[in-house]
CSV table of C-alpha atoms and ligand atoms in Angstrom, one decimal:
chain,number,residue,atom,x,y,z
W,1,MET,CA,98.7,-58.7,-55.4
W,2,THR,CA,100.0,-55.2,-54.7
W,3,GLN,CA,98.3,-52.5,-56.8
W,4,ASP,CA,100.1,-49.9,-58.8
W,5,LEU,CA,98.8,-46.5,-58.0
W,6,TYR,CA,97.4,-44.0,-60.5
W,7,ALA,CA,95.3,-40.8,-60.1
W,8,VAL,CA,93.7,-37.9,-61.8
W,9,MET,CA,94.6,-34.4,-60.5
W,10,GLY,CA,92.4,-31.4,-61.1
W,11,ASN,CA,90.4,-28.6,-59.4
W,12,PRO,CA,87.5,-29.3,-59.0
W,13,ILE,CA,87.8,-33.1,-59.3
W,14,SER,CA,84.7,-34.6,-57.6
W,15,HIS,CA,82.8,-34.8,-60.9
W,16,SER,CA,85.6,-36.8,-62.7
W,17,LYS,CA,84.6,-40.1,-64.3
W,18,SER,CA,88.2,-41.1,-64.7
W,19,PRO,CA,88.4,-43.3,-61.5
W,20,LEU,CA,85.3,-45.2,-62.7
W,21,ILE,CA,86.7,-45.6,-66.2
W,22,HIS,CA,90.1,-46.8,-65.1
W,23,SER,CA,88.7,-49.2,-62.6
W,24,LEU,CA,86.6,-50.8,-65.3
W,25,PHE,CA,89.7,-51.0,-67.5
W,26,ALA,CA,91.6,-52.6,-64.7
W,27,THR,CA,88.9,-55.2,-64.1
W,28,GLN,CA,88.6,-56.0,-67.8
W,29,THR,CA,92.4,-56.3,-68.4
W,30,GLY,CA,93.3,-57.9,-65.0
W,31,GLU,CA,96.0,-55.2,-64.6
W,32,PRO,CA,96.8,-54.4,-60.9
W,33,VAL,CA,95.7,-50.8,-61.1
W,34,GLU,CA,94.3,-48.6,-58.3
W,35,TYR,CA,93.1,-45.2,-59.5
W,36,THR,CA,92.0,-42.3,-57.4
W,37,ALA,CA,91.0,-38.6,-57.8
W,38,ILE,CA,93.1,-35.9,-56.1
W,39,GLN,CA,92.0,-32.3,-55.8
W,40,CYS,CA,95.0,-30.1,-56.0
W,41,PRO,CA,95.1,-26.6,-54.5
W,42,MET,CA,95.2,-24.0,-57.3
W,43,ASP,CA,98.8,-23.1,-56.4
W,44,GLY,CA,99.9,-26.5,-55.4
W,45,PHE,CA,100.0,-28.6,-58.6
W,46,GLN,CA,103.8,-29.1,-58.9
W,47,GLY,CA,104.1,-30.1,-55.2
W,48,ALA,CA,101.3,-32.6,-55.5
W,49,VAL,CA,102.8,-34.2,-58.6
W,50,ASN,CA,106.2,-34.5,-56.8
W,51,THR,CA,104.7,-36.0,-53.7
W,52,PHE,CA,102.6,-38.5,-55.7
W,53,PHE,CA,105.6,-39.9,-57.5
W,54,GLU,CA,107.9,-39.8,-54.4
W,55,ARG,CA,105.3,-42.0,-52.7
W,56,GLY,CA,105.6,-44.5,-55.5
W,57,GLY,CA,102.7,-43.4,-57.7
W,58,LYS,CA,103.1,-44.8,-61.3
W,59,GLY,CA,101.1,-42.4,-63.4
W,60,LEU,CA,98.8,-39.4,-63.4
W,61,ASN,CA,96.1,-37.9,-65.5
W,62,VAL,CA,95.9,-34.1,-65.4
W,63,THR,CA,92.7,-32.2,-66.0
W,64,VAL,CA,91.4,-28.6,-65.8
W,65,PRO,CA,93.1,-26.3,-65.0
W,66,PHE,CA,96.5,-27.9,-64.8
W,67,LYS,CA,97.2,-29.3,-68.3
W,68,GLU,CA,99.3,-26.3,-69.4
W,69,GLN,CA,101.3,-26.4,-66.1
W,70,ALA,CA,101.9,-30.1,-66.6
W,71,TRP,CA,103.3,-29.3,-70.0
W,72,LYS,CA,105.8,-26.9,-68.5
W,73,LEU,CA,106.7,-29.2,-65.7
W,74,VAL,CA,107.8,-32.3,-67.5
W,75,ASP,CA,111.3,-33.3,-68.5
W,76,VAL,CA,110.3,-35.1,-71.7
W,77,LEU,CA,107.4,-34.2,-73.9
W,78,SER,CA,106.0,-36.6,-76.5
W,79,PRO,CA,105.7,-35.1,-80.0
W,80,GLY,CA,101.9,-35.1,-79.6
W,81,ALA,CA,102.1,-33.3,-76.3
W,82,GLU,CA,104.5,-30.8,-77.7
W,83,ALA,CA,102.1,-29.7,-80.4
W,84,ALA,CA,99.1,-29.7,-78.0
W,85,GLY,CA,100.7,-27.3,-75.6
W,86,ALA,CA,99.2,-29.3,-72.8
W,87,VAL,CA,99.7,-32.6,-71.0
W,88,ASN,CA,97.0,-34.9,-69.7
W,89,THR,CA,99.1,-38.0,-68.9
W,90,LEU,CA,102.2,-38.2,-66.8
W,91,PHE,CA,104.6,-41.0,-65.9
W,92,ARG,CA,108.3,-41.5,-65.0
W,93,ASP,CA,110.6,-43.4,-67.4
W,94,SER,CA,113.3,-45.8,-66.3
W,95,ASP,CA,115.7,-43.0,-65.7
W,96,GLY,CA,113.3,-41.2,-63.4
W,97,ARG,CA,112.5,-38.4,-65.9
W,98,LEU,CA,108.9,-37.0,-65.8
W,99,CYS,CA,107.3,-37.7,-69.2
W,100,GLY,CA,104.2,-36.0,-70.6
W,101,GLU,CA,101.8,-37.2,-73.2
W,102,ASN,CA,98.5,-35.8,-74.5
W,103,THR,CA,95.9,-38.3,-75.3
W,104,ASP,CA,92.9,-36.0,-75.8
W,105,GLY,CA,93.3,-35.5,-79.6
W,106,LEU,CA,94.0,-39.2,-80.1
W,107,GLY,CA,90.9,-40.0,-78.1
W,108,LEU,CA,88.7,-37.7,-80.2
W,109,VAL,CA,90.0,-39.0,-83.5
W,110,ARG,CA,89.6,-42.6,-82.4
W,111,ASP,CA,86.0,-41.9,-81.3
W,112,LEU,CA,85.3,-40.2,-84.6
W,113,THR,CA,87.0,-42.7,-86.9
W,114,VAL,CA,86.7,-46.1,-85.1
W,115,ASN,CA,83.5,-45.8,-83.0
W,116,GLN,CA,81.5,-43.5,-85.2
W,117,ARG,CA,83.1,-44.7,-88.5
W,118,ILE,CA,83.4,-41.1,-89.9
W,119,ASP,CA,85.9,-40.7,-92.7
W,120,LEU,CA,87.8,-37.5,-92.0
W,121,LYS,CA,90.0,-37.7,-95.1
W,122,GLY,CA,88.9,-35.0,-97.5
W,123,ALA,CA,86.3,-33.6,-95.0
W,124,ARG,CA,85.6,-29.9,-94.4
W,125,ILE,CA,85.7,-29.4,-90.7
W,126,LEU,CA,84.6,-26.4,-88.6
W,127,VAL,CA,86.1,-26.3,-85.2
W,128,LEU,CA,84.5,-24.0,-82.6
W,129,GLY,CA,86.8,-22.5,-79.9
W,130,ALA,CA,90.5,-21.7,-79.8
W,131,GLY,CA,91.4,-22.5,-76.2
W,132,GLY,CA,93.5,-25.3,-74.7
W,133,ALA,CA,91.0,-28.0,-75.6
W,134,VAL,CA,91.0,-27.1,-79.3
W,135,ARG,CA,94.8,-26.7,-79.4
W,136,GLY,CA,95.0,-30.3,-78.0
W,137,ILE,CA,93.1,-31.9,-80.8
W,138,MET,CA,94.5,-30.0,-83.8
W,139,ALA,CA,97.5,-32.2,-84.7
W,140,PRO,CA,95.8,-35.6,-84.5
W,141,LEU,CA,92.8,-34.1,-86.5
W,142,LEU,CA,95.1,-32.8,-89.2
W,143,ARG,CA,96.9,-36.2,-89.5
W,144,GLU,CA,93.6,-37.6,-90.8
W,145,ARG,CA,94.1,-35.4,-93.9
W,146,PRO,CA,90.8,-33.4,-94.0
W,147,ALA,CA,90.4,-31.0,-97.0
W,148,GLU,CA,90.2,-28.0,-94.7
W,149,VAL,CA,89.8,-26.9,-91.1
W,150,VAL,CA,88.2,-23.6,-90.2
W,151,ILE,CA,88.6,-22.5,-86.6
W,152,ALA,CA,85.9,-20.1,-85.4
W,153,ASN,CA,86.2,-18.3,-82.1
W,154,ARG,CA,84.6,-15.5,-80.0
W,155,THR,CA,88.0,-13.9,-79.9
W,156,VAL,CA,89.0,-13.9,-83.5
W,157,ALA,CA,92.7,-13.2,-82.9
W,158,LYS,CA,93.0,-16.4,-80.9
W,159,ALA,CA,91.5,-18.4,-83.8
W,160,GLU,CA,93.9,-16.8,-86.3
W,161,ALA,CA,96.9,-17.5,-84.0
W,162,LEU,CA,96.0,-21.1,-83.7
W,163,ALA,CA,95.4,-21.4,-87.5
W,164,ASP,CA,98.9,-19.9,-88.1
W,165,LEU,CA,100.3,-22.5,-85.7
W,166,PHE,CA,98.8,-25.5,-87.4
W,167,ALA,CA,98.4,-24.5,-91.1
W,168,GLY,CA,100.5,-26.7,-93.4
W,169,ASP,CA,99.6,-29.2,-96.1
W,170,VAL,CA,96.0,-28.9,-94.9
W,171,PRO,CA,94.7,-25.4,-95.0
W,172,VAL,CA,93.7,-24.0,-91.6
W,173,THR,CA,92.0,-20.6,-91.2
W,174,GLY,CA,90.8,-18.6,-88.3
W,175,CYS,CA,87.7,-16.4,-88.1
W,176,GLY,CA,84.7,-15.3,-86.0
W,177,PHE,CA,81.6,-17.4,-85.3
W,178,THR,CA,79.4,-15.6,-87.8
W,179,ASP,CA,81.9,-15.7,-90.7
W,180,PRO,CA,81.4,-19.2,-92.0
W,181,LYS,CA,78.2,-19.3,-94.1
W,182,ASP,CA,78.2,-22.6,-95.9
W,183,ALA,CA,77.7,-26.2,-94.8
W,184,PHE,CA,80.5,-28.3,-93.3
W,185,ASP,CA,80.9,-32.1,-93.2
W,186,LEU,CA,81.7,-32.0,-89.5
W,187,ILE,CA,81.4,-29.3,-86.8
W,188,ILE,CA,83.3,-29.9,-83.5
W,189,ASN,CA,82.4,-27.8,-80.5
W,190,GLY,CA,85.5,-27.3,-78.4
W,191,THR,CA,84.3,-24.1,-76.6
W,192,SER,CA,83.3,-24.0,-73.0
W,193,ALA,CA,80.3,-21.9,-73.9
W,194,SER,CA,77.7,-24.4,-72.8
W,195,LEU,CA,79.1,-24.4,-69.2
W,196,GLN,CA,77.6,-20.9,-69.1
W,197,GLY,CA,74.5,-22.0,-70.9
W,198,ASP,CA,75.7,-20.1,-74.0
W,199,LEU,CA,75.6,-21.0,-77.7
W,200,PRO,CA,78.2,-19.8,-80.3
W,201,PRO,CA,76.2,-17.5,-82.6
W,202,LEU,CA,76.7,-19.5,-85.8
W,203,ASP,CA,75.1,-18.9,-89.1
W,204,ARG,CA,72.5,-21.6,-89.5
W,205,ARG,CA,73.8,-22.4,-93.0
W,206,VAL,CA,76.9,-24.2,-91.5
W,207,VAL,CA,74.5,-27.1,-90.8
W,208,GLY,CA,73.6,-28.8,-94.1
W,209,PRO,CA,71.6,-32.1,-94.6
W,210,LYS,CA,74.8,-34.2,-94.2
W,211,THR,CA,76.5,-32.3,-91.4
W,212,ILE,CA,77.6,-34.3,-88.4
W,213,THR,CA,78.2,-32.4,-85.2
W,214,TYR,CA,80.4,-33.4,-82.3
W,215,ASP,CA,80.3,-31.7,-78.9
W,216,MET,CA,83.4,-32.4,-76.8
W,217,MET,CA,81.1,-31.9,-73.8
W,218,TYR,CA,78.6,-34.6,-72.7
W,219,GLY,CA,75.7,-35.0,-70.4
W,220,PRO,CA,72.4,-36.9,-69.8
W,221,ASP,CA,70.6,-34.7,-72.3
W,222,LEU,CA,71.6,-33.3,-75.7
W,223,THR,CA,74.1,-30.6,-75.1
W,224,PRO,CA,72.8,-27.1,-76.0
W,225,PHE,CA,75.1,-27.1,-79.1
W,226,ASN,CA,73.9,-30.5,-80.3
W,227,GLN,CA,70.3,-29.4,-79.7
W,228,TRP,CA,70.8,-26.3,-81.8
W,229,ALA,CA,72.4,-28.5,-84.6
W,230,ARG,CA,69.5,-31.0,-84.5
W,231,ASP,CA,66.9,-28.1,-84.6
W,232,HIS,CA,68.7,-26.9,-87.7
W,233,GLY,CA,68.5,-30.3,-89.4
W,234,ALA,CA,71.8,-32.1,-88.5
W,235,PRO,CA,71.2,-35.8,-89.1
W,236,ARG,CA,73.8,-37.0,-86.6
W,237,VAL,CA,74.9,-35.3,-83.4
W,238,ILE,CA,77.5,-36.9,-81.1
W,239,ASP,CA,78.6,-36.0,-77.6
W,240,GLY,CA,82.1,-36.3,-76.0
W,241,LEU,CA,81.5,-39.4,-73.9
W,242,GLY,CA,83.4,-41.5,-76.4
W,243,MET,CA,86.3,-39.1,-76.5
W,244,LEU,CA,86.5,-39.2,-72.7
W,245,VAL,CA,86.7,-43.0,-72.7
W,246,GLU,CA,89.1,-43.2,-75.6
W,247,GLN,CA,91.5,-40.7,-74.2
W,248,ALA,CA,91.5,-42.7,-71.0
W,249,ALA,CA,92.2,-45.9,-72.9
W,250,GLU,CA,95.2,-44.2,-74.6
W,251,ALA,CA,96.5,-43.2,-71.2
W,252,PHE,CA,96.0,-46.7,-69.8
W,253,ALA,CA,97.8,-48.2,-72.8
W,254,CYS,CA,100.7,-45.7,-72.4
W,255,TRP,CA,101.1,-46.7,-68.7
W,256,ARG,CA,100.4,-50.5,-68.9
W,257,GLY,CA,101.1,-51.5,-72.5
W,258,VAL,CA,97.6,-53.0,-72.8
W,259,ARG,CA,94.8,-51.2,-74.6
W,260,PRO,CA,91.4,-52.0,-73.0
W,261,GLU,CA,88.2,-52.6,-75.0
W,262,THR,CA,86.3,-49.3,-74.8
W,263,SER,CA,82.8,-50.2,-76.0
W,264,PRO,CA,81.7,-52.0,-72.8
W,265,VAL,CA,83.1,-49.1,-70.7
W,266,MET,CA,81.2,-46.6,-72.9
W,267,ALA,CA,78.0,-48.6,-72.4
W,268,ALA,CA,78.5,-48.7,-68.7
W,269,LEU,CA,79.1,-45.0,-68.5
W,270,ARG,CA,76.2,-44.1,-70.7
W,271,ASP,CA,74.0,-46.1,-68.3
W,272,ARG,CA,75.2,-43.9,-65.4
W,273,VAL,CA,75.3,-40.6,-67.3
W,274,GLY,CA,71.8,-41.2,-68.6
F,1,LIG,P1,89.6,-25.0,-72.6
F,1,LIG,O1,90.8,-25.6,-71.9
F,1,LIG,O2,88.3,-25.6,-72.2
F,1,LIG,O3,89.7,-24.9,-74.1
F,1,LIG,P2,90.0,-22.2,-72.5
F,1,LIG,O4,91.4,-22.3,-72.9
F,1,LIG,O5,89.7,-21.2,-71.4
F,1,LIG,O6,89.5,-23.6,-71.9
F,1,LIG,O7,89.1,-21.9,-73.8
F,1,LIG,C1,87.7,-21.8,-73.7
F,1,LIG,C2,87.2,-21.6,-75.1
F,1,LIG,O8,85.8,-21.5,-75.1
F,1,LIG,C3,87.7,-20.4,-75.8
F,1,LIG,O9,87.7,-20.6,-77.2
F,1,LIG,C4,86.6,-19.3,-75.4
F,1,LIG,O10,86.5,-18.2,-76.3
F,1,LIG,P3,87.5,-17.0,-76.1
F,1,LIG,O11,88.9,-17.4,-76.7
F,1,LIG,O12,86.9,-15.9,-76.9
F,1,LIG,O13,87.6,-16.7,-74.6
F,1,LIG,C5,85.4,-20.2,-75.6
F,1,LIG,N1,84.3,-19.7,-74.8
F,1,LIG,C6,84.2,-19.6,-73.4
F,1,LIG,N2,83.0,-19.1,-73.1
F,1,LIG,C7,82.3,-18.8,-74.2
F,1,LIG,C8,81.0,-18.3,-74.5
F,1,LIG,N3,80.2,-17.9,-73.5
F,1,LIG,N4,80.7,-18.1,-75.8
F,1,LIG,C9,81.5,-18.5,-76.8
F,1,LIG,N5,82.7,-19.0,-76.6
F,1,LIG,C10,83.1,-19.2,-75.3
């Protein structure tokens, strides 16, 4: 059987787990999917996308640093991608138009609510960071009807701008890292601070006896943020491996119309990540 070709594009890309995840999905579902990783030159994303589809490619995932460029490039944005300001899933529709979706926020919410069984309705949520990753999760998070979302960021003006963009029925406010001083039900770390070995300088009182923390990063050991939370008494700390697999499953479903089972894939990845 001929395989339909998919890929993830980014720079760098060698660390990407997407080829492994999608090949496990393909085996599990029996879909004829071949999925590779393509490193694009920093100034060559658009050309690489065009070439990929001209050669018959069926769909792309887009990762750092091209998600915002992908958002600008597409002919048709899904409502979710529109709010996210970024696109991580591309495909062409039957008229040949380039379509963009963003599955990151859906993946996070699905990991929180389905895999981790956390009820977000009525929850007080603190989100750390105000970059592209956080913008991408805001709309799906707010759809779960939390009581309140506070966005804290190193650059306060960016947190305030994002809060203004998303505030509606659910109150959303922006502030600096040291401003929140009482306990939240859930704290989501969407900063890239740990890539530099840094920790957001939070007041320790944001972690109470019931606070769950979620780091959008993952790794073989506890992330620095989750280690900090555990040291301050958080009973449950979760990393972003589930979000990674769930956003991939959403993309696979968008392309193939079949949603794979994610739990065996998460278990396989956890074995490899450590
Ligand atoms: P991404 O796509 O990962 O969100 P980004 O748009 O560059 O990347 O955003 C990175 C986020 O991590 C921002 O919120 C950034 O804070 P600033 O808006 O103040 O730049 C945050 N961040 C990066 N390095 C950080 C550090 N060392 N300490 C705290 N926050 C950091």
